[in-house]
Amino acid sequence: MFVYEKKLQYPVRIKNSNPRLASVIISQYGGPDGELGASLRYLSQRYSMPYPELKGLLTDIGTEGSF
């Protein structure tokens, strides 16, 4: 059993909002050329990799890159 608390590890205080900077940051995480897209490409390529040692490498890169 576990308890889910929606609480940040460190408090965040935003003094001024910057929509342009927020747009750039969001595109880097979730855009087509962002970190999540790259991570998912590595993880999907592992299924067609014929060499087990390289399959493990693609798995490691894909899982480490997404965090």
PDB file of N, CA, C and O in Angstrom, residues 17-46:
ATOM      1  N   SER A  17       5.780  35.821 -13.971  1.00  0.00           N
ATOM      2  CA  SER A  17       5.583  34.775 -14.982  1.00  0.00           C
ATOM      3  C   SER A  17       6.219  35.212 -16.296  1.00  0.00           C
ATOM      4  O   SER A  17       6.306  36.401 -16.604  1.00  0.00           O
ATOM      5  N   ASN A  18       6.696  34.244 -17.066  1.00  0.00           N
ATOM      6  CA  ASN A  18       7.331  34.507 -18.352  1.00  0.00           C
ATOM      7  C   ASN A  18       6.809  33.472 -19.345  1.00  0.00           C
ATOM      8  O   ASN A  18       7.370  32.382 -19.475  1.00  0.00           O
ATOM      9  N   PRO A  19       5.727  33.788 -20.059  1.00  0.00           N
ATOM     10  CA  PRO A  19       5.117  32.817 -20.975  1.00  0.00           C
ATOM     11  C   PRO A  19       6.052  32.368 -22.096  1.00  0.00           C
ATOM     12  O   PRO A  19       5.993  31.218 -22.519  1.00  0.00           O
ATOM     13  N   ARG A  20       6.911  33.237 -22.588  1.00  0.00           N
ATOM     14  CA  ARG A  20       7.821  32.849 -23.681  1.00  0.00           C
ATOM     15  C   ARG A  20       8.823  31.806 -23.200  1.00  0.00           C
ATOM     16  O   ARG A  20       9.095  30.823 -23.883  1.00  0.00           O
ATOM     17  N   LEU A  21       9.378  32.011 -22.011  1.00  0.00           N
ATOM     18  CA  LEU A  21      10.321  31.039 -21.455  1.00  0.00           C
ATOM     19  C   LEU A  21       9.606  29.723 -21.152  1.00  0.00           C
ATOM     20  O   LEU A  21      10.145  28.644 -21.408  1.00  0.00           O
ATOM     21  N   ALA A  22       8.390  29.794 -20.645  1.00  0.00           N
ATOM     22  CA  ALA A  22       7.618  28.577 -20.367  1.00  0.00           C
ATOM     23  C   ALA A  22       7.379  27.791 -21.647  1.00  0.00           C
ATOM     24  O   ALA A  22       7.470  26.564 -21.656  1.00  0.00           O
ATOM     25  N   SER A  23       7.111  28.477 -22.739  1.00  0.00           N
ATOM     26  CA  SER A  23       6.895  27.815 -24.023  1.00  0.00           C
ATOM     27  C   SER A  23       8.147  27.084 -24.493  1.00  0.00           C
ATOM     28  O   SER A  23       8.077  25.958 -24.993  1.00  0.00           O
ATOM     29  N   VAL A  24       9.306  27.700 -24.330  1.00  0.00           N
ATOM     30  CA  VAL A  24      10.567  27.065 -24.726  1.00  0.00           C
ATOM     31  C   VAL A  24      10.841  25.830 -23.866  1.00  0.00           C
ATOM     32  O   VAL A  24      11.210  24.773 -24.371  1.00  0.00           O
ATOM     33  N   ILE A  25      10.627  25.956 -22.572  1.00  0.00           N
ATOM     34  CA  ILE A  25      10.885  24.829 -21.668  1.00  0.00           C
ATOM     35  C   ILE A  25       9.951  23.656 -21.981  1.00  0.00           C
ATOM     36  O   ILE A  25      10.388  22.506 -22.062  1.00  0.00           O
ATOM     37  N   ILE A  26       8.683  23.945 -22.200  1.00  0.00           N
ATOM     38  CA  ILE A  26       7.719  22.889 -22.517  1.00  0.00           C
ATOM     39  C   ILE A  26       8.084  22.203 -23.822  1.00  0.00           C
ATOM     40  O   ILE A  26       8.003  20.977 -23.952  1.00  0.00           O
ATOM     41  N   SER A  27       8.508  22.970 -24.823  1.00  0.00           N
ATOM     42  CA  SER A  27       8.860  22.362 -26.112  1.00  0.00           C
ATOM     43  C   SER A  27      10.093  21.473 -25.991  1.00  0.00           C
ATOM     44  O   SER A  27      10.213  20.480 -26.696  1.00  0.00           O
ATOM     45  N   GLN A  28      11.021  21.800 -25.089  1.00  0.00           N
ATOM     46  CA  GLN A  28      12.201  20.972 -24.904  1.00  0.00           C
ATOM     47  C   GLN A  28      11.877  19.661 -24.203  1.00  0.00           C
ATOM     48  O   GLN A  28      12.531  18.651 -24.413  1.00  0.00           O
ATOM     49  N   TYR A  29      10.873  19.662 -23.356  1.00  0.00           N
ATOM     50  CA  TYR A  29      10.488  18.418 -22.685  1.00  0.00           C
ATOM     51  C   TYR A  29       9.551  17.584 -23.532  1.00  0.00           C
ATOM     52  O   TYR A  29       9.750  16.391 -23.696  1.00  0.00           O
ATOM     53  N   GLY A  30       8.500  18.192 -24.063  1.00  0.00           N
ATOM     54  CA  GLY A  30       7.472  17.407 -24.711  1.00  0.00           C
ATOM     55  C   GLY A  30       7.331  17.609 -26.202  1.00  0.00           C
ATOM     56  O   GLY A  30       6.493  16.979 -26.821  1.00  0.00           O
ATOM     57  N   GLY A  31       8.137  18.475 -26.795  1.00  0.00           N
ATOM     58  CA  GLY A  31       8.039  18.717 -28.225  1.00  0.00           C
ATOM     59  C   GLY A  31       8.627  17.579 -29.043  1.00  0.00           C
ATOM     60  O   GLY A  31       9.181  16.617 -28.506  1.00  0.00           O
ATOM     61  N   PRO A  32       8.525  17.670 -30.366  1.00  0.00           N
ATOM     62  CA  PRO A  32       9.020  16.582 -31.224  1.00  0.00           C
ATOM     63  C   PRO A  32      10.533  16.379 -31.125  1.00  0.00           C
ATOM     64  O   PRO A  32      11.019  15.277 -31.361  1.00  0.00           O
ATOM     65  N   ASP A  33      11.261  17.405 -30.794  1.00  0.00           N
ATOM     66  CA  ASP A  33      12.715  17.278 -30.639  1.00  0.00           C
ATOM     67  C   ASP A  33      13.133  17.342 -29.179  1.00  0.00           C
ATOM     68  O   ASP A  33      14.289  17.608 -28.862  1.00  0.00           O
ATOM     69  N   GLY A  34      12.213  17.111 -28.291  1.00  0.00           N
ATOM     70  CA  GLY A  34      12.491  17.225 -26.865  1.00  0.00           C
ATOM     71  C   GLY A  34      13.005  15.928 -26.259  1.00  0.00           C
ATOM     72  O   GLY A  34      13.187  14.909 -26.921  1.00  0.00           O
ATOM     73  N   GLU A  35      13.225  15.984 -24.964  1.00  0.00           N
ATOM     74  CA  GLU A  35      13.795  14.858 -24.216  1.00  0.00           C
ATOM     75  C   GLU A  35      12.868  13.644 -24.219  1.00  0.00           C
ATOM     76  O   GLU A  35      13.326  12.511 -24.365  1.00  0.00           O
ATOM     77  N   LEU A  36      11.590  13.864 -24.049  1.00  0.00           N
ATOM     78  CA  LEU A  36      10.663  12.730 -24.000  1.00  0.00           C
ATOM     79  C   LEU A  36      10.612  12.019 -25.344  1.00  0.00           C
ATOM     80  O   LEU A  36      10.620  10.789 -25.399  1.00  0.00           O
ATOM     81  N   GLY A  37      10.587  12.791 -26.432  1.00  0.00           N
ATOM     82  CA  GLY A  37      10.571  12.183 -27.765  1.00  0.00           C
ATOM     83  C   GLY A  37      11.818  11.361 -28.031  1.00  0.00           C
ATOM     84  O   GLY A  37      11.755  10.258 -28.573  1.00  0.00           O
ATOM     85  N   ALA A  38      12.984  11.897 -27.635  1.00  0.00           N
ATOM     86  CA  ALA A  38      14.236  11.167 -27.828  1.00  0.00           C
ATOM     87  C   ALA A  38      14.251   9.887 -27.002  1.00  0.00           C
ATOM     88  O   ALA A  38      14.663   8.832 -27.486  1.00  0.00           O
ATOM     89  N   SER A  39      13.792   9.981 -25.776  1.00  0.00           N
ATOM     90  CA  SER A  39      13.765   8.809 -24.906  1.00  0.00           C
ATOM     91  C   SER A  39      12.863   7.716 -25.478  1.00  0.00           C
ATOM     92  O   SER A  39      13.223   6.534 -25.495  1.00  0.00           O
ATOM     93  N   LEU A  40      11.711   8.099 -25.979  1.00  0.00           N
ATOM     94  CA  LEU A  40      10.792   7.113 -26.554  1.00  0.00           C
ATOM     95  C   LEU A  40      11.344   6.506 -27.843  1.00  0.00           C
ATOM     96  O   LEU A  40      11.103   5.334 -28.129  1.00  0.00           O
ATOM     97  N   ARG A  41      12.109   7.291 -28.616  1.00  0.00           N
ATOM     98  CA  ARG A  41      12.738   6.728 -29.817  1.00  0.00           C
ATOM     99  C   ARG A  41      13.771   5.675 -29.444  1.00  0.00           C
ATOM    100  O   ARG A  41      13.842   4.610 -30.066  1.00  0.00           O
ATOM    101  N   TYR A  42      14.586   5.938 -28.430  1.00  0.00           N
ATOM    102  CA  TYR A  42      15.560   4.937 -27.985  1.00  0.00           C
ATOM    103  C   TYR A  42      14.853   3.662 -27.520  1.00  0.00           C
ATOM    104  O   TYR A  42      15.268   2.551 -27.847  1.00  0.00           O
ATOM    105  N   LEU A  43      13.781   3.838 -26.743  1.00  0.00           N
ATOM    106  CA  LEU A  43      13.094   2.667 -26.220  1.00  0.00           C
ATOM    107  C   LEU A  43      12.390   1.881 -27.320  1.00  0.00           C
ATOM    108  O   LEU A  43      12.324   0.651 -27.257  1.00  0.00           O
ATOM    109  N   SER A  44      11.873   2.550 -28.338  1.00  0.00           N
ATOM    110  CA  SER A  44      11.216   1.805 -29.418  1.00  0.00           C
ATOM    111  C   SER A  44      12.237   1.142 -30.343  1.00  0.00           C
ATOM    112  O   SER A  44      11.971   0.074 -30.900  1.00  0.00           O
ATOM    113  N   GLN A  45      13.422   1.727 -30.495  1.00  0.00           N
ATOM    114  CA  GLN A  45      14.453   1.128 -31.351  1.00  0.00           C
ATOM    115  C   GLN A  45      15.037  -0.136 -30.737  1.00  0.00           C
ATOM    116  O   GLN A  45      15.568  -0.988 -31.451  1.00  0.00           O
ATOM    117  N   ARG A  46      14.944  -0.262 -29.446  1.00  0.00           N
ATOM    118  CA  ARG A  46      15.514  -1.445 -28.792  1.00  0.00           C
ATOM    119  C   ARG A  46      14.826  -2.724 -29.243  1.00  0.00           C
ATOM    120  O   ARG A  46      15.406  -3.788 -29.247  1.00  0.00           O
TER     121      ARG A  46
END
